[in-house]
Structures are given as C-alpha cells and as structure tokens.
XYZ file of C-alpha atoms in Angstrom:
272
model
C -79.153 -41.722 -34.349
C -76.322 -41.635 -31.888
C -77.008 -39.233 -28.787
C -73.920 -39.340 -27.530
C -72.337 -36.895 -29.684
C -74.058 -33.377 -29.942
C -73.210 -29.682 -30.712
C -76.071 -28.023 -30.112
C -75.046 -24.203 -27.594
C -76.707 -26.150 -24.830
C -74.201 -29.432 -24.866
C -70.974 -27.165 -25.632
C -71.950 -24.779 -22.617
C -71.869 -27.933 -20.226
C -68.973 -29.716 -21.652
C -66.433 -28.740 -19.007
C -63.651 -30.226 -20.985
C -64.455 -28.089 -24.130
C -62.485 -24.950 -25.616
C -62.690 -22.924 -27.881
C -59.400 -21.030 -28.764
C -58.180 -18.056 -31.639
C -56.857 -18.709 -34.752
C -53.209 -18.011 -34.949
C -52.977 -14.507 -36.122
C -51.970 -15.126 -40.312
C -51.693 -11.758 -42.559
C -53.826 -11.656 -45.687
C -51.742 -12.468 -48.631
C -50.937 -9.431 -50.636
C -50.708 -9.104 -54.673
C -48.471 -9.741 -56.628
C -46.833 -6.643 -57.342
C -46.851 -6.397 -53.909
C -44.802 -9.822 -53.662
C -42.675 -8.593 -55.869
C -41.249 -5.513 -54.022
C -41.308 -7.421 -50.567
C -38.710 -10.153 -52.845
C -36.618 -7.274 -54.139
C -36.238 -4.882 -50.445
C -35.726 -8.485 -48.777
C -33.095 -9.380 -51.126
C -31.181 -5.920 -50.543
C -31.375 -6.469 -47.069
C -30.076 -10.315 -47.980
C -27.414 -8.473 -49.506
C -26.538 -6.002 -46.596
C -26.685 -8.717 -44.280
C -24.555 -11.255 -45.471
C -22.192 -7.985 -46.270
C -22.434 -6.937 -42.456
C -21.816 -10.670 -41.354
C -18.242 -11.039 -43.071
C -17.239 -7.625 -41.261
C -18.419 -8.609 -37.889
C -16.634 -12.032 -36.850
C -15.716 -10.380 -33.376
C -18.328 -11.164 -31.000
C -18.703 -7.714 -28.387
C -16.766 -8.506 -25.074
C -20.404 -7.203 -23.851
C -21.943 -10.250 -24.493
C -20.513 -12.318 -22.255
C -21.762 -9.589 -19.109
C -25.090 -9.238 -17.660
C -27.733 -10.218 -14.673
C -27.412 -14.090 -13.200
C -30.045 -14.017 -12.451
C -31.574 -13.585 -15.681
C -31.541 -16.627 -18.270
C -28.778 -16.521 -20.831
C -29.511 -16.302 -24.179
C -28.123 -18.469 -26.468
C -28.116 -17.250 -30.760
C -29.013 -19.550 -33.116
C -28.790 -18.362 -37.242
C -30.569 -19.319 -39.869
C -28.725 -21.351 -42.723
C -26.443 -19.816 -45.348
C -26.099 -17.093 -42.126
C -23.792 -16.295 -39.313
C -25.039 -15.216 -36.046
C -24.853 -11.532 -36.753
C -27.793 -11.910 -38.265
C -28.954 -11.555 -34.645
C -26.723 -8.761 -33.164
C -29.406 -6.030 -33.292
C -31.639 -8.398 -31.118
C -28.815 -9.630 -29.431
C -27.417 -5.410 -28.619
C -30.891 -5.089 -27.386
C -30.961 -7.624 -25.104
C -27.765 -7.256 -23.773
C -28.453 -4.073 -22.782
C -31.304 -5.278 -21.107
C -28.833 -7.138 -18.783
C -29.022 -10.743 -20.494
C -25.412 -12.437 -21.306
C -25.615 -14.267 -24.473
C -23.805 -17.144 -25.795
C -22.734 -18.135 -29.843
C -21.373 -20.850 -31.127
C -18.228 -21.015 -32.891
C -17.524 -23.594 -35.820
C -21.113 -23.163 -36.776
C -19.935 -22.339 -40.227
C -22.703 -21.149 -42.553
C -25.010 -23.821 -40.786
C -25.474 -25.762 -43.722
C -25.689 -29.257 -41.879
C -28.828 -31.312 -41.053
C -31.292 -29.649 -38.596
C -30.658 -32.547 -36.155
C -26.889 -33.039 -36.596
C -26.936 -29.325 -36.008
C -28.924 -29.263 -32.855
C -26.493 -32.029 -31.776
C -23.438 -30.305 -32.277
C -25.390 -27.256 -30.428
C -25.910 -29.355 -27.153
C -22.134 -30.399 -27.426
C -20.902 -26.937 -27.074
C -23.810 -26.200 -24.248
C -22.909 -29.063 -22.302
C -19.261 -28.523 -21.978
C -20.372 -25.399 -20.050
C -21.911 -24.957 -16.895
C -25.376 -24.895 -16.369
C -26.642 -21.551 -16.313
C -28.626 -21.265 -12.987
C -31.633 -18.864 -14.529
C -31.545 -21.347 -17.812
C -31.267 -20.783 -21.074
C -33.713 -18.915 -23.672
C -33.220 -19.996 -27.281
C -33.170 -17.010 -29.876
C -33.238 -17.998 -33.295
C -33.730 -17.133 -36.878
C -35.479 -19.663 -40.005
C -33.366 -22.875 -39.913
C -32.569 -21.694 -36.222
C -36.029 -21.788 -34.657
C -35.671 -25.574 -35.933
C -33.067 -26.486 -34.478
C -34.168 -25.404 -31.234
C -37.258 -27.148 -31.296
C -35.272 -30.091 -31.672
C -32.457 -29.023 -28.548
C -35.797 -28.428 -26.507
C -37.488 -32.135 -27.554
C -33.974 -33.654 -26.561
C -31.792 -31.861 -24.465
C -33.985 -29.378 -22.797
C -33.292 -30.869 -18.786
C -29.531 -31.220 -19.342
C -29.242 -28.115 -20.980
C -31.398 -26.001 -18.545
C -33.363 -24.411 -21.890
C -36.471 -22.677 -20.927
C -38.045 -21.670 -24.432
C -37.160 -20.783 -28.080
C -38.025 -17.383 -29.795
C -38.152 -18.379 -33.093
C -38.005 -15.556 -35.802
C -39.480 -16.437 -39.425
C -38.725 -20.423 -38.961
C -40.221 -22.766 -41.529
C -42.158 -25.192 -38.865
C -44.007 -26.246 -41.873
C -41.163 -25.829 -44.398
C -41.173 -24.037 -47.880
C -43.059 -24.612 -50.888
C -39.990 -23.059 -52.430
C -37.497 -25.692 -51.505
C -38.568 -27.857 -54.222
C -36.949 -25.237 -56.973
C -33.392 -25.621 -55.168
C -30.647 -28.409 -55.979
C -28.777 -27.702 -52.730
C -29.544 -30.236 -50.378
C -29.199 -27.762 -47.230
C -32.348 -26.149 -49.093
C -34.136 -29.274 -50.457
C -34.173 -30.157 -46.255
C -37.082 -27.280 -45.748
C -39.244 -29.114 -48.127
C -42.904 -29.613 -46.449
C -43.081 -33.361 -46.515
C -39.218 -33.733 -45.541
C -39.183 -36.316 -42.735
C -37.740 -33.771 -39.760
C -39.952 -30.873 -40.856
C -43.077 -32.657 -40.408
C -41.592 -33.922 -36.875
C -40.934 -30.656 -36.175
C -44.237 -28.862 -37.152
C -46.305 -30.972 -35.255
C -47.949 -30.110 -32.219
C -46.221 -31.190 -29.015
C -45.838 -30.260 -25.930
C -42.832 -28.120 -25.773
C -44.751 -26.030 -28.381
C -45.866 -24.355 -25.736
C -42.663 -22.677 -24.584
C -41.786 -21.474 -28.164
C -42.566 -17.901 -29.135
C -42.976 -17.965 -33.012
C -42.596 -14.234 -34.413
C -43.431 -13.931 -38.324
C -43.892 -11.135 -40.977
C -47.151 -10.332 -42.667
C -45.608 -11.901 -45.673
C -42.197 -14.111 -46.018
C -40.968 -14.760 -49.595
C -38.897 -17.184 -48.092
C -41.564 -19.025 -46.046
C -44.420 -18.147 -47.677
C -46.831 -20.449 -45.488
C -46.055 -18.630 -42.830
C -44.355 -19.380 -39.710
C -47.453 -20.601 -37.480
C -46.989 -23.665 -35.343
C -49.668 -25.440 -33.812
C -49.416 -25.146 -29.607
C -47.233 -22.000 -30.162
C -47.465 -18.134 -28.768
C -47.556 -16.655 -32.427
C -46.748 -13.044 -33.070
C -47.257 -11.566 -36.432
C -45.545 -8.388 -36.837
C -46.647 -5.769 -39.146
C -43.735 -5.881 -41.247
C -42.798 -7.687 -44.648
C -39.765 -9.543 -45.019
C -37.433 -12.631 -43.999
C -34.687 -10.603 -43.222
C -36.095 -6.923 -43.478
C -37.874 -7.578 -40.344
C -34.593 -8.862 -38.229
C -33.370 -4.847 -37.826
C -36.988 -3.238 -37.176
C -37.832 -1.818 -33.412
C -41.265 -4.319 -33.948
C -39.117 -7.707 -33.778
C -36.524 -5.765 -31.004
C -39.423 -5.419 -28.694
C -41.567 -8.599 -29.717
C -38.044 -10.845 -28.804
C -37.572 -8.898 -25.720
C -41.086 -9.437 -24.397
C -40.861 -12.863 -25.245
C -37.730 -13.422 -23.521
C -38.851 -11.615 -19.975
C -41.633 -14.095 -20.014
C -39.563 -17.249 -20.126
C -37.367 -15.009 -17.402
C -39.857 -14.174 -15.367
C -40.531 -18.066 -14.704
C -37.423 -18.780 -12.825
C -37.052 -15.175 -11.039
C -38.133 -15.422 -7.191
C -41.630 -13.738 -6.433
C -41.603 -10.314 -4.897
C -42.463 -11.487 -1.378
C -40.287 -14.621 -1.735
C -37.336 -11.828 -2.344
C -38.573 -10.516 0.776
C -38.269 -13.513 2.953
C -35.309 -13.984 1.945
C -33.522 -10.679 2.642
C -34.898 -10.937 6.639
C-alpha cells in the first residue's frame, strides 16, 4: 500500500499546500416551460435591442469625459451586435466618472474571435496608453475576445481585467444547429474555445457575470480561475438592461480600479 498519498482529516489539516475552495455559483436548471418563456422574453428583448442599436450609431460626446485617474473602459459586443448593446452599462459607468472607448469598423463582429481581438489591439495601440489602464467590458463573443487581448496584448495595451457578461468560455451546445460559420465558431470542441475556457492565469483578473439560465449559453458562463457572479435574472440579453448587471459591472470595475489608485496615506505624502 503506498503511504505517501493519504486523505484522512488528519493529513489534509497538515498539508500546508492544500485548499479547499467553492464551487462556482451555477443556478439550478429550470423546466421546461420555464425554458420556454425565458426563450420567448429573451427574444423580445433580441428584438428591442437590435431595434435600439440601428437608432443609436452616435456614440454620447460623454463618453469620451471622466476621472484619469480612473481606468478607461473599453466596450466590447457580442456577435451579430453593436456596442449599444452596452450603453446602459456604459451610461452607468460614465456617470461614475470612467471615460470609455468603442471601436469603430467593428461591424456586426462577425469575424474570428482572434482576428477580432487583433483588430481590437490595432485600434488600442494607435492610442496612448491610458495611465490608470484599461478595464475590458464585454458581452458573449466579447468576453472572448478579451480573454484573448489579455493572453496577448495585455502589457502593451495597459488592460487590467475583463468583465465578461454571458460569454460562452465553454461555448454552446447550440452552435451545432447553425450553418453560419460566425455561430458554428462557439461550438464546445472548436479549437479557440477550448483555448479560451481553460484555466490560466489571467483568469484571475476576469469577472464572469451570468444569468440563472442563458438560452443562448445554456452551460453557463463559468470559467475555471474566474470571479463568477450569477445574477438572479434569466436571459442573454434580458439581463444587459437590469439594475443587478448595472451594479455587478460597476463593482467589478472599481476593483480592477482600485488596483492602480494611490493608497490613502500615499495620497497624503504626496500632497506635503
């Protein structure tokens, strides 16, 4: 018998190197009628959003104000979407005093996850560095494509995190009923998704947010390393106008700010 290896309470008490951590918070899966009238409220709001989105190609002078010394935060939409997806996030966090930056040319963001995420840190980098950084806030597809920015461009690009919203890190079960190949990319054993939802280290600066049921993700948005937040709302685009995901992004995004802003007595020193 080998002694070496034991799991008796004694051995796991002693065993400095040893963990134990929470299960990522995941929603019971509801019935099927249930299922069916989360599809047909998220599909009105599908509806209303895309409808809002072809009215709103202005982006708010706003946007482009706010603190230095806060991170700016950059919008990335999901695919077949436009970045007003975002804007009630994005109002909220403006008014918190955070500038925020979106790209143009994007299109309905139908390209590859990494071809997007390299035409992303083309547009960053012609810019200057921010000097707080840059926060990542993204929808499906988005969240992504800013795992990807942060495994290859974070330094250059000064990114501090991603808030991903609803984002396939495992892809979609559903994928495999589509024809579109901008679709087909989300399947689960697609080549970048399983890249992409595997643990790593800059899983640890992405905030995953996630509804207690997505018909468009239905395996949930959990990614291994992560901070995951489930909200206690339905929906893959029903949740993107609730107060819930307005506060969960805004907490999320203090925290990566609150890494680069000076300590209290630091401020201190300084002023003398």
């Amino acid at each position: 018998m080998d002694e070496g290896v034991r799991m008796d309470e004694e051995s796991v008490a002693e065993a400095e190197d040893v963990t134990l951590a929470d299960a990522p918070p995941v929603a019971e899966r509801p019935g099927a009628l249930t299922i069916a009238g989360i599809v047909a409220v998220d599909w009105v709001h599908s509806v209303v959003w895309h409808t809002r989105a072809f009215f709103s190609g202005r982006i708010p002078r706003e946007y482009a104000r706010g603190d230095a010394s806060r991170p700016v935060v950059v919008l990335i939409p999901g695919v077949y979407e436009t970045w007003a997806f975002l804007k009630p996030v994005a109002d909220r966090l403006n008014a918190d005093g955070y500038r925020i930056r979106i790209a143009r040319g994007l299109g309905y963001n139908r390209k590859p996850i990494r071809d997007t995420a390299a035409r992303f840190a083309r547009a960053l980098g012609r810019l200057p560095k921010p000097a707080a950084g840059c926060v990542i806030v993204a929808h499906s597809k988005g969240g992504l494509v800013g795992k990807e920015l942060l495994l290859t461009e974070r330094e250059r690009l000064g990114l501090l995190g991603v808030v991903a919203i609803c984002s396939p890190f495992s892809g979609s079960v559903l994928a495999k009923y589509v024809v579109d190949p901008s679709l087909r990319a989300f399947l689960p054993t697609d080549e970048t998704i399983v890249a992409l939802g595997a643990p790593h280290d800059v899983n640890a600066d992405i905030v995953s947010i996630y509804s207690t049921f997505d018909p468009h993700v239905p395996s949930s948005s959990v990614l291994p390393g992560a901070t995951n937040v489930l909200l206690p709302v339905p929906g893959h685009f029903v949740i993107l106008s609730t107060d819930e995901l307005k506060d969960a992004v805004e907490l999320a995004v203090d925290g990566f700010a609150d890494r680069v802003r000076p300590a209290p007595d630091t401020e201190r020193r300084a002023d003398r």
